[in-house]
XYZ file of N, CA, C and O in Angstrom:
312
model
N 0.843 -1.183 0.000
C 0.000 0.000 0.000
C 0.889 1.247 0.000
O 1.874 1.309 0.715
N 0.532 2.201 -0.823
C 1.256 3.466 -0.877
C 0.928 4.276 0.371
O -0.211 4.293 0.829
N 1.939 4.934 0.907
C 1.768 5.753 2.100
C 2.115 7.188 1.739
O 3.141 7.446 1.093
N 1.248 8.108 2.117
C 1.528 9.519 1.859
C 2.157 10.130 3.100
O 1.584 10.104 4.187
N 3.368 10.641 2.923
C 4.057 11.320 4.023
C 5.073 12.311 3.464
O 5.662 12.080 2.408
N 5.232 13.407 4.152
C 6.175 14.454 3.743
C 5.993 14.873 2.276
O 6.959 14.990 1.531
N 4.749 15.072 1.878
C 4.415 15.498 0.514
C 4.905 14.524 -0.558
O 5.256 14.939 -1.664
N 4.904 13.233 -0.231
C 5.298 12.196 -1.185
C 4.417 10.970 -1.008
O 3.942 10.690 0.091
N 4.221 10.240 -2.100
C 3.657 8.892 -2.036
C 4.842 7.945 -2.005
O 5.742 8.058 -2.840
N 4.846 7.014 -1.042
C 5.999 6.130 -0.878
C 5.551 4.675 -0.778
O 4.510 4.364 -0.197
N 6.395 3.807 -1.348
C 6.136 2.375 -1.242
C 7.449 1.624 -1.431
O 8.305 2.040 -2.216
N 7.574 0.515 -0.704
C 8.740 -0.350 -0.814
C 8.306 -1.675 -1.419
O 7.291 -2.251 -1.016
N 9.061 -2.132 -2.400
C 8.789 -3.393 -3.086
C 9.945 -4.348 -2.825
O 11.111 -3.948 -2.903
N 9.631 -5.612 -2.513
C 10.655 -6.647 -2.270
C 10.526 -7.729 -3.335
O 9.418 -8.132 -3.691
N 11.670 -8.209 -3.799
C 11.716 -9.238 -4.829
C 12.617 -10.380 -4.376
O 13.290 -10.280 -3.357
N 12.643 -11.455 -5.166
C 13.462 -12.611 -4.802
C 14.951 -12.306 -4.878
O 15.730 -12.840 -4.099
N 15.333 -11.440 -5.821
C 16.755 -11.168 -6.004
C 16.933 -9.845 -6.755
O 15.956 -9.187 -7.123
N 18.188 -9.506 -7.001
C 18.504 -8.246 -7.670
C 17.968 -8.214 -9.095
O 17.462 -7.186 -9.551
N 18.070 -9.325 -9.809
C 17.604 -9.355 -11.200
C 16.121 -9.040 -11.308
O 15.697 -8.290 -12.192
N 15.322 -9.589 -10.411
C 13.880 -9.296 -10.427
C 13.616 -7.845 -10.075
O 12.752 -7.208 -10.679
N 14.347 -7.320 -9.105
C 14.176 -5.915 -8.717
C 14.542 -4.996 -9.883
O 13.823 -4.048 -10.191
N 15.644 -5.312 -10.558
C 16.092 -4.479 -11.671
C 15.121 -4.568 -12.851
O 14.831 -3.560 -13.501
N 14.599 -5.749 -13.113
C 13.610 -5.909 -14.190
C 12.365 -5.072 -13.893
O 11.811 -4.421 -14.785
N 11.925 -5.071 -12.643
C 10.784 -4.252 -12.219
C 11.079 -2.776 -12.469
O 10.253 -2.048 -13.031
N 12.268 -2.330 -12.089
C 12.635 -0.933 -12.283
C 12.639 -0.567 -13.768
O 12.226 0.537 -14.134
N 13.066 -1.490 -14.600
C 13.064 -1.241 -16.040
C 11.640 -1.052 -16.552
O 11.370 -0.134 -17.333
N 10.725 -1.909 -16.091
C 9.321 -1.777 -16.511
C 8.737 -0.450 -16.022
O 8.013 0.224 -16.748
N 9.062 -0.064 -14.781
C 8.595 1.222 -14.245
C 9.168 2.373 -15.081
O 8.464 3.332 -15.386
N 10.424 2.264 -15.467
C 11.069 3.333 -16.243
C 10.344 3.590 -17.557
O 10.148 4.750 -17.945
N 9.916 2.530 -18.243
C 9.190 2.714 -19.501
C 7.852 3.418 -19.272
O 7.460 4.296 -20.045
N 7.153 3.046 -18.221
C 5.874 3.687 -17.892
C 6.099 5.158 -17.523
O 5.394 6.048 -18.000
N 7.081 5.404 -16.674
C 7.363 6.772 -16.224
C 7.743 7.662 -17.399
O 7.294 8.810 -17.492
N 8.538 7.127 -18.309
C 8.946 7.919 -19.475
C 7.745 8.242 -20.358
O 7.589 9.377 -20.817
N 6.876 7.257 -20.550
C 5.672 7.478 -21.354
C 4.774 8.539 -20.724
O 4.167 9.355 -21.424
N 4.695 8.552 -19.391
C 3.864 9.522 -18.675
C 4.595 10.853 -18.457
O 4.006 11.805 -17.958
N 5.890 10.877 -18.789
C 6.736 12.039 -18.510
C 6.647 12.439 -17.036
O 6.490 13.613 -16.690
N 6.734 11.429 -16.190
C 6.649 11.640 -14.735
C 7.569 10.616 -14.080
O 7.275 9.425 -14.074
N 8.667 11.072 -13.545
C 9.737 10.167 -13.139
C 9.859 10.064 -11.619
O 9.822 11.070 -10.918
N 10.032 8.831 -11.132
C 10.102 8.620 -9.685
C 11.474 8.961 -9.106
O 12.488 8.958 -9.796
N 11.456 9.220 -7.824
C 12.679 9.258 -7.035
C 12.727 7.860 -6.424
O 11.782 7.434 -5.748
N 13.797 7.119 -6.693
C 13.821 5.741 -6.209
C 15.205 5.312 -5.787
O 16.201 5.955 -6.090
N 15.200 4.194 -5.063
C 16.432 3.649 -4.517
C 16.341 2.140 -4.624
O 15.299 1.547 -4.368
N 17.453 1.528 -4.987
C 17.491 0.073 -5.096
C 18.712 -0.459 -4.362
O 19.825 -0.005 -4.585
N 18.472 -1.415 -3.477
C 19.546 -2.164 -2.842
C 19.159 -3.633 -2.924
O 18.105 -4.039 -2.410
N 19.968 -4.394 -3.639
C 19.779 -5.817 -3.881
C 18.348 -6.126 -4.330
O 17.996 -5.883 -5.468
N 17.499 -6.668 -3.448
C 16.153 -7.096 -3.854
C 15.060 -6.104 -3.455
O 13.882 -6.414 -3.551
N 15.432 -4.927 -3.014
C 14.471 -3.945 -2.509
C 14.494 -2.681 -3.366
O 15.558 -2.155 -3.668
N 13.286 -2.235 -3.740
C 13.140 -0.988 -4.487
C 12.223 -0.077 -3.674
O 11.096 -0.455 -3.360
N 12.720 1.099 -3.332
C 11.922 2.098 -2.632
C 11.585 3.201 -3.622
O 12.477 3.748 -4.268
N 10.297 3.516 -3.728
C 9.859 4.549 -4.674
C 9.162 5.669 -3.911
O 8.346 5.422 -3.019
N 9.480 6.891 -4.316
C 8.858 8.085 -3.754
C 8.383 8.949 -4.914
O 9.141 9.214 -5.848
N 7.121 9.359 -4.860
C 6.530 10.150 -5.936
C 6.007 11.484 -5.419
O 5.334 11.529 -4.381
N 6.301 12.553 -6.133
C 5.621 13.831 -5.971
C 5.811 14.610 -7.267
O 6.581 14.210 -8.128
N 5.073 15.687 -7.407
C 5.096 16.448 -8.652
C 5.883 17.728 -8.445
O 5.431 18.636 -7.733
N 7.058 17.776 -9.046
C 7.938 18.937 -8.883
C 7.311 20.202 -9.433
O 7.405 21.256 -8.814
N 6.627 20.084 -10.587
C 6.009 21.257 -11.217
C 4.900 21.879 -10.372
O 4.541 23.035 -10.581
N 4.352 21.096 -9.439
C 3.260 21.591 -8.596
C 3.770 22.023 -7.218
O 2.991 22.211 -6.300
N 5.084 22.132 -7.069
C 5.639 22.567 -5.789
C 6.008 21.406 -4.884
O 5.979 21.537 -3.662
N 6.351 20.260 -5.478
C 6.756 19.083 -4.708
C 5.686 18.593 -3.746
O 5.933 18.362 -2.564
N 4.496 18.446 -4.268
C 3.380 17.883 -3.506
C 2.806 16.707 -4.294
O 3.105 16.522 -5.468
N 1.974 15.921 -3.648
C 1.323 14.787 -4.295
C 0.146 15.292 -5.117
O -0.684 16.053 -4.623
N 0.119 14.875 -6.378
C -0.975 15.264 -7.271
C -1.575 14.012 -7.914
O -1.095 12.893 -7.698
N -2.576 14.229 -8.738
C -3.213 13.123 -9.457
C -2.207 12.405 -10.360
O -2.296 11.200 -10.566
N -1.247 13.133 -10.868
C -0.189 12.548 -11.692
C 0.553 11.443 -10.917
O 0.860 10.381 -11.458
N 0.832 11.710 -9.648
C 1.521 10.727 -8.806
C 0.641 9.509 -8.545
O 1.116 8.371 -8.590
N -0.626 9.764 -8.283
C -1.553 8.651 -8.010
C -1.718 7.761 -9.245
O -1.790 6.537 -9.129
N -1.738 8.378 -10.425
C -1.855 7.589 -11.659
C -0.607 6.741 -11.878
O -0.709 5.568 -12.254
N 0.560 7.312 -11.654
C 1.792 6.536 -11.809
C 1.847 5.419 -10.770
O 2.213 4.287 -11.094
N 1.444 5.700 -9.551
C 1.417 4.665 -8.513
C 0.496 3.515 -8.921
O 0.844 2.340 -8.750
N -0.661 3.841 -9.475
C -1.592 2.798 -9.941
C -0.960 1.947 -11.034
O -1.096 0.720 -11.040
N -0.273 2.604 -11.974
C 0.366 1.861 -13.060
C 1.491 0.961 -12.525
O 1.680 -0.165 -12.994
N 2.229 1.457 -11.543
C 3.291 0.645 -10.929
C 2.691 -0.577 -10.238
O 3.186 -1.698 -10.378
N 1.597 -0.367 -9.514
C 0.941 -1.495 -8.834
C 0.455 -2.555 -9.820
O 0.493 -3.740 -9.513
N 0.029 -2.128 -10.995
C -0.433 -3.090 -12.007
C 0.696 -4.031 -12.429
O 0.428 -5.168 -12.817
N 1.930 -3.576 -12.372
C 3.069 -4.426 -12.722
C 3.227 -5.584 -11.741
O 3.650 -6.673 -12.127
N 2.864 -5.345 -10.509
C 3.008 -6.366 -9.466
C 1.864 -7.372 -9.532
O 2.057 -8.561 -9.310
N 0.670 -6.904 -9.849
C -0.499 -7.785 -9.854
C -0.695 -8.492 -11.178
O -1.543 -9.382 -11.279
N 0.085 -8.110 -12.196
C -0.063 -8.716 -13.530
C 0.500 -10.129 -13.564
O 1.348 -10.505 -12.839
């Protein structure tokens, strides 16, 4: 579940290994590029932490962030 804190939507994803985590990040990158809305993220081994906010709106959470979060979640449930 995405958590809203400090003007960001945040979620941590865990995978079996680094390759799965990196593949997930690649899929997210294609979606983010298509939406022209890019995440702030961190990856260590099998863990990907994503933080979303809209810089153009003053670094707050907007509908753009919620839409990207929904698209990211679809990658996990697919």
